[in-house]
JSON list of C-alpha atoms in Angstrom, two decimals:
[
{"chain": "A", "resi": 1, "resn": "SER", "atom": "CA", "xyz": [0.00, 0.00, 0.00]},
{"chain": "A", "resi": 2, "resn": "PRO", "atom": "CA", "xyz": [1.32, 3.50, -0.76]},
{"chain": "A", "resi": 3, "resn": "ALA", "atom": "CA", "xyz": [2.63, 5.29, 2.30]},
{"chain": "A", "resi": 4, "resn": "SER", "atom": "CA", "xyz": [3.24, 9.02, 2.43]},
{"chain": "A", "resi": 5, "resn": "SER", "atom": "CA", "xyz": [6.64, 9.99, 3.79]},
{"chain": "A", "resi": 6, "resn": "SER", "atom": "CA", "xyz": [7.37, 13.19, 5.65]},
{"chain": "A", "resi": 7, "resn": "SER", "atom": "CA", "xyz": [8.67, 14.86, 2.47]},
{"chain": "A", "resi": 8, "resn": "GLY", "atom": "CA", "xyz": [5.33, 14.27, 0.75]},
{"chain": "A", "resi": 9, "resn": "THR", "atom": "CA", "xyz": [6.58, 11.76, -1.84]},
{"chain": "A", "resi": 10, "resn": "LEU", "atom": "CA", "xyz": [4.74, 8.50, -2.33]},
{"chain": "A", "resi": 11, "resn": "ILE", "atom": "CA", "xyz": [6.55, 5.21, -1.88]},
{"chain": "A", "resi": 12, "resn": "GLN", "atom": "CA", "xyz": [4.98, 2.15, -3.52]},
{"chain": "A", "resi": 13, "resn": "TYR", "atom": "CA", "xyz": [5.50, -0.98, -1.43]},
{"chain": "A", "resi": 14, "resn": "THR", "atom": "CA", "xyz": [4.52, -4.49, -2.46]},
{"chain": "A", "resi": 15, "resn": "PRO", "atom": "CA", "xyz": [5.40, -7.17, 0.11]},
{"chain": "A", "resi": 16, "resn": "ASP", "atom": "CA", "xyz": [7.29, -10.23, -1.06]},
{"chain": "A", "resi": 17, "resn": "SER", "atom": "CA", "xyz": [5.57, -13.46, -0.01]},
{"chain": "A", "resi": 18, "resn": "ALA", "atom": "CA", "xyz": [8.89, -14.76, 1.34]},
{"chain": "A", "resi": 19, "resn": "THR", "atom": "CA", "xyz": [9.48, -11.78, 3.64]},
{"chain": "A", "resi": 20, "resn": "SER", "atom": "CA", "xyz": [7.65, -10.22, 6.51]},
{"chain": "A", "resi": 21, "resn": "PRO", "atom": "CA", "xyz": [5.23, -7.40, 5.62]},
{"chain": "A", "resi": 22, "resn": "THR", "atom": "CA", "xyz": [7.39, -4.93, 7.55]},
{"chain": "A", "resi": 23, "resn": "ALA", "atom": "CA", "xyz": [10.52, -5.56, 5.44]},
{"chain": "A", "resi": 24, "resn": "GLU", "atom": "CA", "xyz": [10.85, -3.07, 2.62]},
{"chain": "A", "resi": 25, "resn": "ARG", "atom": "CA", "xyz": [12.43, -4.46, -0.55]},
{"chain": "A", "resi": 26, "resn": "PRO", "atom": "CA", "xyz": [13.04, -2.57, -3.78]},
{"chain": "A", "resi": 27, "resn": "SER", "atom": "CA", "xyz": [12.16, -4.30, -7.05]},
{"chain": "A", "resi": 28, "resn": "SER", "atom": "CA", "xyz": [14.97, -6.54, -8.28]},
{"chain": "A", "resi": 29, "resn": "HIS", "atom": "CA", "xyz": [14.45, -5.43, -11.90]},
{"chain": "A", "resi": 30, "resn": "PRO", "atom": "CA", "xyz": [16.65, -2.37, -12.64]},
{"chain": "A", "resi": 31, "resn": "SER", "atom": "CA", "xyz": [14.15, -0.69, -15.00]},
{"chain": "A", "resi": 32, "resn": "PHE", "atom": "CA", "xyz": [11.53, -0.70, -12.23]},
{"chain": "A", "resi": 33, "resn": "GLN", "atom": "CA", "xyz": [13.84, 0.71, -9.58]},
{"chain": "A", "resi": 34, "resn": "LYS", "atom": "CA", "xyz": [12.81, 4.26, -8.90]},
{"chain": "A", "resi": 35, "resn": "ALA", "atom": "CA", "xyz": [15.49, 6.56, -7.58]},
{"chain": "A", "resi": 36, "resn": "ARG", "atom": "CA", "xyz": [14.96, 6.66, -3.85]},
{"chain": "A", "resi": 37, "resn": "GLU", "atom": "CA", "xyz": [16.15, 9.37, -1.56]},
{"chain": "A", "resi": 38, "resn": "GLU", "atom": "CA", "xyz": [18.60, 8.26, 1.08]},
{"chain": "A", "resi": 39, "resn": "GLY", "atom": "CA", "xyz": [19.60, 11.04, 3.44]},
{"chain": "A", "resi": 40, "resn": "GLU", "atom": "CA", "xyz": [20.44, 14.24, 1.57]},
{"chain": "A", "resi": 41, "resn": "GLY", "atom": "CA", "xyz": [19.73, 13.43, -2.09]},
{"chain": "A", "resi": 42, "resn": "VAL", "atom": "CA", "xyz": [22.00, 10.37, -2.34]},
{"chain": "A", "resi": 43, "resn": "VAL", "atom": "CA", "xyz": [20.57, 8.08, -5.06]},
{"chain": "A", "resi": 44, "resn": "LYS", "atom": "CA", "xyz": [21.32, 4.35, -5.34]},
{"chain": "A", "resi": 45, "resn": "LYS", "atom": "CA", "xyz": [22.48, 3.27, -8.81]},
{"chain": "A", "resi": 46, "resn": "ALA", "atom": "CA", "xyz": [21.02, 0.23, -10.57]},
{"chain": "A", "resi": 47, "resn": "LYS", "atom": "CA", "xyz": [23.42, -2.68, -11.05]},
{"chain": "A", "resi": 48, "resn": "SER", "atom": "CA", "xyz": [25.35, -2.45, -14.29]},
{"chain": "A", "resi": 49, "resn": "ARG", "atom": "CA", "xyz": [24.65, -4.85, -17.14]},
{"chain": "A", "resi": 50, "resn": "THR", "atom": "CA", "xyz": [26.80, -7.99, -17.25]},
{"chain": "A", "resi": 51, "resn": "ALA", "atom": "CA", "xyz": [28.99, -8.26, -20.35]},
{"chain": "A", "resi": 52, "resn": "PHE", "atom": "CA", "xyz": [29.37, -11.96, -21.14]},
{"chain": "A", "resi": 53, "resn": "SER", "atom": "CA", "xyz": [32.41, -13.11, -23.12]},
{"chain": "A", "resi": 54, "resn": "GLN", "atom": "CA", "xyz": [31.91, -14.81, -26.50]},
{"chain": "A", "resi": 55, "resn": "GLN", "atom": "CA", "xyz": [33.02, -18.12, -24.96]},
{"chain": "A", "resi": 56, "resn": "GLN", "atom": "CA", "xyz": [30.49, -17.78, -22.12]},
{"chain": "A", "resi": 57, "resn": "LEU", "atom": "CA", "xyz": [27.68, -16.91, -24.55]},
{"chain": "A", "resi": 58, "resn": "GLN", "atom": "CA", "xyz": [28.57, -19.80, -26.85]},
{"chain": "A", "resi": 59, "resn": "THR", "atom": "CA", "xyz": [28.48, -22.25, -23.94]},
{"chain": "A", "resi": 60, "resn": "LEU", "atom": "CA", "xyz": [25.21, -20.81, -22.60]},
{"chain": "A", "resi": 61, "resn": "HIS", "atom": "CA", "xyz": [23.57, -20.98, -26.05]},
{"chain": "A", "resi": 62, "resn": "GLN", "atom": "CA", "xyz": [24.76, -24.56, -26.63]},
{"chain": "A", "resi": 63, "resn": "ARG", "atom": "CA", "xyz": [23.37, -25.64, -23.27]},
{"chain": "A", "resi": 64, "resn": "PHE", "atom": "CA", "xyz": [20.08, -23.81, -23.94]},
{"chain": "A", "resi": 65, "resn": "GLN", "atom": "CA", "xyz": [19.70, -25.66, -27.27]},
{"chain": "A", "resi": 66, "resn": "SER", "atom": "CA", "xyz": [19.77, -29.00, -25.48]},
{"chain": "A", "resi": 67, "resn": "GLN", "atom": "CA", "xyz": [18.07, -28.00, -22.23]},
{"chain": "A", "resi": 68, "resn": "LYS", "atom": "CA", "xyz": [15.69, -25.06, -21.68]},
{"chain": "A", "resi": 69, "resn": "TYR", "atom": "CA", "xyz": [15.43, -25.56, -17.90]},
{"chain": "A", "resi": 70, "resn": "LEU", "atom": "CA", "xyz": [18.25, -26.28, -15.46]},
{"chain": "A", "resi": 71, "resn": "SER", "atom": "CA", "xyz": [18.08, -27.58, -11.91]},
{"chain": "A", "resi": 72, "resn": "PRO", "atom": "CA", "xyz": [19.67, -25.43, -9.19]},
{"chain": "A", "resi": 73, "resn": "GLN", "atom": "CA", "xyz": [22.61, -27.86, -9.08]},
{"chain": "A", "resi": 74, "resn": "GLN", "atom": "CA", "xyz": [23.09, -27.63, -12.86]},
{"chain": "A", "resi": 75, "resn": "ILE", "atom": "CA", "xyz": [22.99, -23.83, -12.64]},
{"chain": "A", "resi": 76, "resn": "ARG", "atom": "CA", "xyz": [25.68, -23.90, -9.92]},
{"chain": "A", "resi": 77, "resn": "GLU", "atom": "CA", "xyz": [27.89, -26.23, -11.99]},
{"chain": "A", "resi": 78, "resn": "LEU", "atom": "CA", "xyz": [27.51, -24.18, -15.19]},
{"chain": "A", "resi": 79, "resn": "ALA", "atom": "CA", "xyz": [28.15, -20.93, -13.30]},
{"chain": "A", "resi": 80, "resn": "ALA", "atom": "CA", "xyz": [31.33, -22.37, -11.75]},
{"chain": "A", "resi": 81, "resn": "ALA", "atom": "CA", "xyz": [32.53, -23.68, -15.14]},
{"chain": "A", "resi": 82, "resn": "LEU", "atom": "CA", "xyz": [31.97, -20.29, -16.80]},
{"chain": "A", "resi": 83, "resn": "GLY", "atom": "CA", "xyz": [33.20, -18.10, -13.94]},
{"chain": "A", "resi": 84, "resn": "LEU", "atom": "CA", "xyz": [29.78, -16.51, -13.48]},
{"chain": "A", "resi": 85, "resn": "THR", "atom": "CA", "xyz": [27.47, -16.22, -10.48]},
{"chain": "A", "resi": 86, "resn": "TYR", "atom": "CA", "xyz": [24.45, -18.47, -9.90]},
{"chain": "A", "resi": 87, "resn": "LYS", "atom": "CA", "xyz": [22.16, -15.47, -10.36]},
{"chain": "A", "resi": 88, "resn": "GLN", "atom": "CA", "xyz": [23.76, -14.47, -13.68]},
{"chain": "A", "resi": 89, "resn": "VAL", "atom": "CA", "xyz": [23.23, -17.94, -15.18]},
{"chain": "A", "resi": 90, "resn": "LYS", "atom": "CA", "xyz": [19.72, -18.27, -13.76]},
{"chain": "A", "resi": 91, "resn": "THR", "atom": "CA", "xyz": [18.74, -14.84, -15.11]},
{"chain": "A", "resi": 92, "resn": "TRP", "atom": "CA", "xyz": [20.31, -15.54, -18.52]},
{"chain": "A", "resi": 93, "resn": "PHE", "atom": "CA", "xyz": [18.24, -18.74, -18.87]},
{"chain": "A", "resi": 94, "resn": "GLN", "atom": "CA", "xyz": [15.05, -16.95, -17.75]},
{"chain": "A", "resi": 95, "resn": "ASN", "atom": "CA", "xyz": [15.64, -14.17, -20.28]},
{"chain": "A", "resi": 96, "resn": "GLN", "atom": "CA", "xyz": [16.50, -16.65, -23.03]},
{"chain": "A", "resi": 97, "resn": "ARG", "atom": "CA", "xyz": [13.29, -18.63, -22.43]},
{"chain": "A", "resi": 98, "resn": "MET", "atom": "CA", "xyz": [11.24, -15.43, -22.67]},
{"chain": "A", "resi": 99, "resn": "LYS", "atom": "CA", "xyz": [13.06, -14.44, -25.87]},
{"chain": "A", "resi": 100, "resn": "PHE", "atom": "CA", "xyz": [12.45, -17.93, -27.27]},
{"chain": "A", "resi": 101, "resn": "LYS", "atom": "CA", "xyz": [8.71, -17.73, -26.46]},
{"chain": "A", "resi": 102, "resn": "ARG", "atom": "CA", "xyz": [8.45, -14.25, -27.97]},
{"chain": "A", "resi": 103, "resn": "CYS", "atom": "CA", "xyz": [10.15, -15.41, -31.18]},
{"chain": "A", "resi": 104, "resn": "GLN", "atom": "CA", "xyz": [7.81, -18.41, -31.40]},
{"chain": "A", "resi": 105, "resn": "LYS", "atom": "CA", "xyz": [4.75, -16.16, -31.01]},
{"chain": "A", "resi": 106, "resn": "GLU", "atom": "CA", "xyz": [6.07, -13.73, -33.65]},
{"chain": "A", "resi": 107, "resn": "SER", "atom": "CA", "xyz": [6.69, -16.54, -36.13]},
{"chain": "A", "resi": 108, "resn": "GLN", "atom": "CA", "xyz": [3.18, -17.92, -35.55]},
{"chain": "A", "resi": 109, "resn": "TRP", "atom": "CA", "xyz": [1.75, -14.44, -36.11]},
{"chain": "A", "resi": 110, "resn": "VAL", "atom": "CA", "xyz": [3.65, -14.12, -39.43]},
{"chain": "A", "resi": 111, "resn": "GLU", "atom": "CA", "xyz": [2.32, -17.51, -40.62]},
{"chain": "A", "resi": 112, "resn": "LYS", "atom": "CA", "xyz": [-1.32, -16.40, -40.15]}
]
């Protein structure tokens, strides 16, 4: 529920089901992170975009061709092999599945 702060700005808060309702968590998606005031006008920056190497991308794409979904253990193993974090590999696969679905829908639309 929106809560009005002393400065008069509105803060949108949506509780995460895994946390207590009193814990305030910003959205994990950088494009949805609104600049929030902290103290005297200090603004938190969104995390920078990860630049994957060609070798990392090639390996990720090859794995995606054979397997669209990975178990947490498989994600950990692939991340360790590529020198990436668990979250980077997990996010890459999520994004790739969405891109794959979008391309499938677009090709179906063109056929009609």
